[in-house]
Coordinates of C-alpha atoms in Angstrom, one line a residue:
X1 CA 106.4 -42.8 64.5
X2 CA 103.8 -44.0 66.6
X3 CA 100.1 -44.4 66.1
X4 CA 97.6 -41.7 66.6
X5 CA 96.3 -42.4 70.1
X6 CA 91.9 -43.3 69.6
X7 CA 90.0 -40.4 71.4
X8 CA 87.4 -41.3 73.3
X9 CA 84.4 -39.0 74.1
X10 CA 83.1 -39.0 77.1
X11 CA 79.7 -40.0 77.6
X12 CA 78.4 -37.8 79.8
X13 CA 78.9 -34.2 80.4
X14 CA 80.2 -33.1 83.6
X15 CA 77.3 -30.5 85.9
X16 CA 78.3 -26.4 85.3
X17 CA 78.5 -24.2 87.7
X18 CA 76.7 -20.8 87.3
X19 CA 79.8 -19.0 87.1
X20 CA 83.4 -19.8 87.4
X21 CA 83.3 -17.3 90.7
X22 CA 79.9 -15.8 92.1
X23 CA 81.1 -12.3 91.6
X24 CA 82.6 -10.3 88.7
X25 CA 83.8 -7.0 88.8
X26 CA 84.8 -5.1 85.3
X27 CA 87.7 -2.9 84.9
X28 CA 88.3 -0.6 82.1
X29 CA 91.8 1.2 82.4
X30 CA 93.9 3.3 80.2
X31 CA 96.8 2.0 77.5
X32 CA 99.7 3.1 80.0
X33 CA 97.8 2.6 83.2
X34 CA 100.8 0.4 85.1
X35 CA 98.9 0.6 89.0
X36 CA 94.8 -0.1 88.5
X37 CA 95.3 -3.6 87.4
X38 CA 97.8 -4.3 90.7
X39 CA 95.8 -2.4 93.1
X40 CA 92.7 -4.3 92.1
X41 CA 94.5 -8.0 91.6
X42 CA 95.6 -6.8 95.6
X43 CA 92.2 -5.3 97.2
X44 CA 89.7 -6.6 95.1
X45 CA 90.2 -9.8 93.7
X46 CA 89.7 -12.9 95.4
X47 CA 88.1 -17.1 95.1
X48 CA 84.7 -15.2 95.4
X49 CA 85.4 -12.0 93.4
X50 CA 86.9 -12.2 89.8
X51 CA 88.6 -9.2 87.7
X52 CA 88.4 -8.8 83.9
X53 CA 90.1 -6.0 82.8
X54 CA 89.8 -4.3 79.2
X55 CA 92.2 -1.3 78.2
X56 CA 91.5 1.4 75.8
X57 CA 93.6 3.6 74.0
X58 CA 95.0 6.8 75.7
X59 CA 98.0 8.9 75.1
X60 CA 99.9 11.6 76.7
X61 CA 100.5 14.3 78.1
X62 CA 97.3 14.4 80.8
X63 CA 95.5 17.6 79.8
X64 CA 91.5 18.0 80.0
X65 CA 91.4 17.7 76.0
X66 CA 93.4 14.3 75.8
X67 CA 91.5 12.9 78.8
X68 CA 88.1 13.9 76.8
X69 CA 89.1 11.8 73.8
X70 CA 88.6 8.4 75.9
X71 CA 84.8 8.8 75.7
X72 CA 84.4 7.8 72.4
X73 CA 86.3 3.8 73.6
X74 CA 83.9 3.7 76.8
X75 CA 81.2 1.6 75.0
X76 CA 83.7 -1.1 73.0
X77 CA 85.9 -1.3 76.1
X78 CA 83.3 -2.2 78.2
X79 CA 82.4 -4.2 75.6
X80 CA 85.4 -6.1 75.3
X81 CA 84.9 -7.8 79.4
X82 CA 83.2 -11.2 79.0
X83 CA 81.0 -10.4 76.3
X84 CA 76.9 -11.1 76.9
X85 CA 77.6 -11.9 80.1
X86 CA 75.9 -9.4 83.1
X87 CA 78.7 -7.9 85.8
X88 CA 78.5 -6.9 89.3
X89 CA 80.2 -3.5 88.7
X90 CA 82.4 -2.2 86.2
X91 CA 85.0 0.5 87.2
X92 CA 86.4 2.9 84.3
X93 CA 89.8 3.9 86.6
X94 CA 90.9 7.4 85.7
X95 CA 90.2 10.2 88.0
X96 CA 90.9 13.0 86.1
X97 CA 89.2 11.4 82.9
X98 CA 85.7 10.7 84.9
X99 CA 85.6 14.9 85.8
X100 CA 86.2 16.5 83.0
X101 CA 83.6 13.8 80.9
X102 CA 81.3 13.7 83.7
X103 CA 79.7 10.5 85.7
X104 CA 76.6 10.2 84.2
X105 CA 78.0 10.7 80.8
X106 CA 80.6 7.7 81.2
X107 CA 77.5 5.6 83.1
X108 CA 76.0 6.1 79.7
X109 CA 78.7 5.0 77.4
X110 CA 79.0 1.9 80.0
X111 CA 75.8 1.1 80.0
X112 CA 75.6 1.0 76.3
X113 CA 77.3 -2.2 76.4
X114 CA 76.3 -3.4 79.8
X115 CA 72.9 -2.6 80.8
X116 CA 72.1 -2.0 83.9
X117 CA 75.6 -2.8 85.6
X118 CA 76.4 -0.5 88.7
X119 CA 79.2 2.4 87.4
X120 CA 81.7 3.3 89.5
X121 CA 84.3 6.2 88.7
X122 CA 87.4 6.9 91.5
X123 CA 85.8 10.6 92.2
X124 CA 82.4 9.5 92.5
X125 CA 83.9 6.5 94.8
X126 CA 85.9 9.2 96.3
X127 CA 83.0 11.3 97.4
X128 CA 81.2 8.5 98.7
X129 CA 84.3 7.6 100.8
X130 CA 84.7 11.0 102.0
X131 CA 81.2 11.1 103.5
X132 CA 81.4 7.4 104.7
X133 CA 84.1 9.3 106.7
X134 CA 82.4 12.3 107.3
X135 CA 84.2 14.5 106.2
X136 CA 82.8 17.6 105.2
X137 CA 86.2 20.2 104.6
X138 CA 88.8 18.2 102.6
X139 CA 92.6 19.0 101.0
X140 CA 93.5 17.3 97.9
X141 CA 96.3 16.2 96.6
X142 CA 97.1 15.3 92.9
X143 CA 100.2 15.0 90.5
X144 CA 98.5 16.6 88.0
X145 CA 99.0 20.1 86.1
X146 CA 97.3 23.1 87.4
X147 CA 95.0 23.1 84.4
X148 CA 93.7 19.4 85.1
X149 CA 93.7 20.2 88.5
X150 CA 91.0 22.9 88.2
X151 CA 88.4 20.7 86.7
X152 CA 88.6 18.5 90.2
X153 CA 88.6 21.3 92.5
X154 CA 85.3 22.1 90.7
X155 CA 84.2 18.5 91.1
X156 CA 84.7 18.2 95.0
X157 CA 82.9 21.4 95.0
X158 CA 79.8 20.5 93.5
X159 CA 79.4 17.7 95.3
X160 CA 79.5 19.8 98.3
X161 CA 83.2 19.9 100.0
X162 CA 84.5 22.9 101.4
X163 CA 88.3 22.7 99.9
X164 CA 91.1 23.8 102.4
X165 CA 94.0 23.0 100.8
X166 CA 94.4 21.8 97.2
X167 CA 98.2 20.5 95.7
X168 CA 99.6 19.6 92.8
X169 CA 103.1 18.4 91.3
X170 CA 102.9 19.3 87.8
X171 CA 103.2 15.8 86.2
X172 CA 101.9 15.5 82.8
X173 CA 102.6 11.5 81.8
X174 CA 101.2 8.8 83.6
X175 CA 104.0 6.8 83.1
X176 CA 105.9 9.3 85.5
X177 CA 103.2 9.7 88.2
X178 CA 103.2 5.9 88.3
X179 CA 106.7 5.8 89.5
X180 CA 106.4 8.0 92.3
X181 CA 107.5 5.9 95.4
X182 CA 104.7 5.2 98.4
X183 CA 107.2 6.7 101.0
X184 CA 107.3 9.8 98.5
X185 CA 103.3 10.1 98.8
X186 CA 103.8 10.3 102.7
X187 CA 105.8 13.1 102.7
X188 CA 103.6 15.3 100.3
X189 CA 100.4 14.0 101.7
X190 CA 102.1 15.4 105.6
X191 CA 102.6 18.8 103.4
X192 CA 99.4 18.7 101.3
X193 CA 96.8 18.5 104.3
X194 CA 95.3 21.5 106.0
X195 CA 95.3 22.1 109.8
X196 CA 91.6 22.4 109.7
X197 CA 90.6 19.5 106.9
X198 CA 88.8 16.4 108.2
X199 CA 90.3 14.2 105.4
X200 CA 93.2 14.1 102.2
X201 CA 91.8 12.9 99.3
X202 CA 94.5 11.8 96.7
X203 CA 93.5 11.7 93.0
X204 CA 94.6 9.6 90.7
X205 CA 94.8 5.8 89.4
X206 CA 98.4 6.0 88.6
X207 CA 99.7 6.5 91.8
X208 CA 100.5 4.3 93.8
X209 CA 99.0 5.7 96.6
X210 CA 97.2 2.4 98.1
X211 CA 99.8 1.0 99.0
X212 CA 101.0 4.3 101.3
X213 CA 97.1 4.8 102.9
X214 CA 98.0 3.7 106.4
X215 CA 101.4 5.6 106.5
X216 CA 99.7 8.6 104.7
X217 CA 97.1 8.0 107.7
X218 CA 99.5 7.8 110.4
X219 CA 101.5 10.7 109.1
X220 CA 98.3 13.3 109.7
X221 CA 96.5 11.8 112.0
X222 CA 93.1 11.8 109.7
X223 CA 91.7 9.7 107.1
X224 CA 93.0 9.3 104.0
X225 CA 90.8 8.7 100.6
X226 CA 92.7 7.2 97.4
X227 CA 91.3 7.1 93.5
X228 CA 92.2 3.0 93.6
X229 CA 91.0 2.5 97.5
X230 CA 88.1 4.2 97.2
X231 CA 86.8 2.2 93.8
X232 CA 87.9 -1.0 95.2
X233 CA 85.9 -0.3 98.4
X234 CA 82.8 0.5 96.6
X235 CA 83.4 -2.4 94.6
X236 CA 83.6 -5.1 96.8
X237 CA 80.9 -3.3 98.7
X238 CA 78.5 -3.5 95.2
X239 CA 79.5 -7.4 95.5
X240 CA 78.1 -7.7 99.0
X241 CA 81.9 -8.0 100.4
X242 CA 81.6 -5.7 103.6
X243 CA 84.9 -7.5 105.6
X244 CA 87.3 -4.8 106.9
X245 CA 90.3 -4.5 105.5
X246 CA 92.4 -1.6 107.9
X247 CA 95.4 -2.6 106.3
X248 CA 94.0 -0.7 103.4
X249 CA 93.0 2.8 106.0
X250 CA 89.9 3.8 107.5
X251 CA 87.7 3.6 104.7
X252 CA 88.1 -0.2 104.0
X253 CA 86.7 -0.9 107.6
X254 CA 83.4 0.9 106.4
X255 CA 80.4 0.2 104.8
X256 CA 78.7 1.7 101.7
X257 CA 75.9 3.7 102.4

């Protein structure tokens, strides 16, 4: 056996940057979320912009009373992403979750852990989007049950949407939703939209409906707003990131206003 190599200590330590990259952007997603994390790694991250993602616990089937029962991780999830240190924006990725607990209610719970850090939720980043776009009469499309379905159509209302057309497909596990092909979402997003909408916003993190934006675009000839697009945009937009990225539709060559 050979002798222990001597370690030498160096004398001097070596200058610090401020931080490893100049922006950070928090993600807190569900226990079976298999498409926020991608999306985000794809439209978000970058050598300027990290992503540090925490998961909290969640469990099917997707109905108002199980999405409500993610509250109570908001706080230690947030928590959990690069503890005492501030953030740029932290994203809690569920659609459906975020209406029927409420924006402000979820800023809260975030907020309790990291104060002051700019909350972003997929509707609220979807109504944003929307009016970036100007739209003003919208259809919606989500995979969701007629029961969580309601609470949305409630949500886009309140904020002010006339509602033309609203689908559903009656999925109940997120699992499921997440394995509905991009090509798929083209073809229901062509049946979904109204004659007389100005945009199709489609709900929910699970789908992998980022990735189908331009076709969905290009299939009815209007804009097209996504849960993941439209909380990456405002994202990158909260970290002073305003390139244009088309290959992600219309709303990724916009700013936030």
């Amino acid at each position: 056996m050979s002798a222990a190599p001597d370690i030498r200590l160096h004398s001097v330590r070596p200058p610090l940057d401020a931080r490893p990259l100049e922006k950070r952007v928090g993600l807190i997603i569900l226990a079976t979320d298999h498409t926020s994390e991608p999306d985000f790694r794809r439209m978000v991250a970058s050598d300027r912009i990290g992503v540090y993602v925490a998961r909290i616990p969640y469990a099917n089937p997707t109905t108002p009373d199980n999405l409500r029962k993610m509250q109570p991780s908001l706080t230690a999830g947030a928590a959990l992403i690069l503890p005492d240190e501030p953030l740029d924006a932290i994203c809690y990725s569920c659609t459906s979750a975020s209406v029927v607990i409420g924006d402000a209610e979820i800023e809260a719970a975030v907020q309790a852990a990291k104060p002051g850090v700019p909350v972003v939720t997929p509707p609220m980043a979807g109504v944003r989007g929307l009016k970036a776009l100007g739209a003003r009469t919208i259809s919606i499309l989500t995979p969701y049950t007629v029961e969580t379905s309601r609470p949305m159509a409630t949500y886009f209302t309140e904020h002010g949407f006339e509602i033309a057309s609203f689908t559903c497909l009656g999925f109940e596990d997120d699992r499921e939703m997440a394995r509905i092909a991009p090509k798929s979402l083209v073809d229901l997003a062509r049946d979904a939209m109204a004659s007389q909408a100005d945009a199709l916003f489609v709900s929910c993190t699970a789908l992998r409906s980022a990735a189908a934006v331009v076709g969905m675009e290009e299939a009815i000839g209007r804009p097209v707003v996504t849960s993941n697009q439209a909380t990456a945009w405002n994202c990158l937009r909260l970290c002073d990131d305003d390139e244009a990225r088309p290959e992600f539709g219309r709303l990724m060559t916009l700013p936030l206003n």
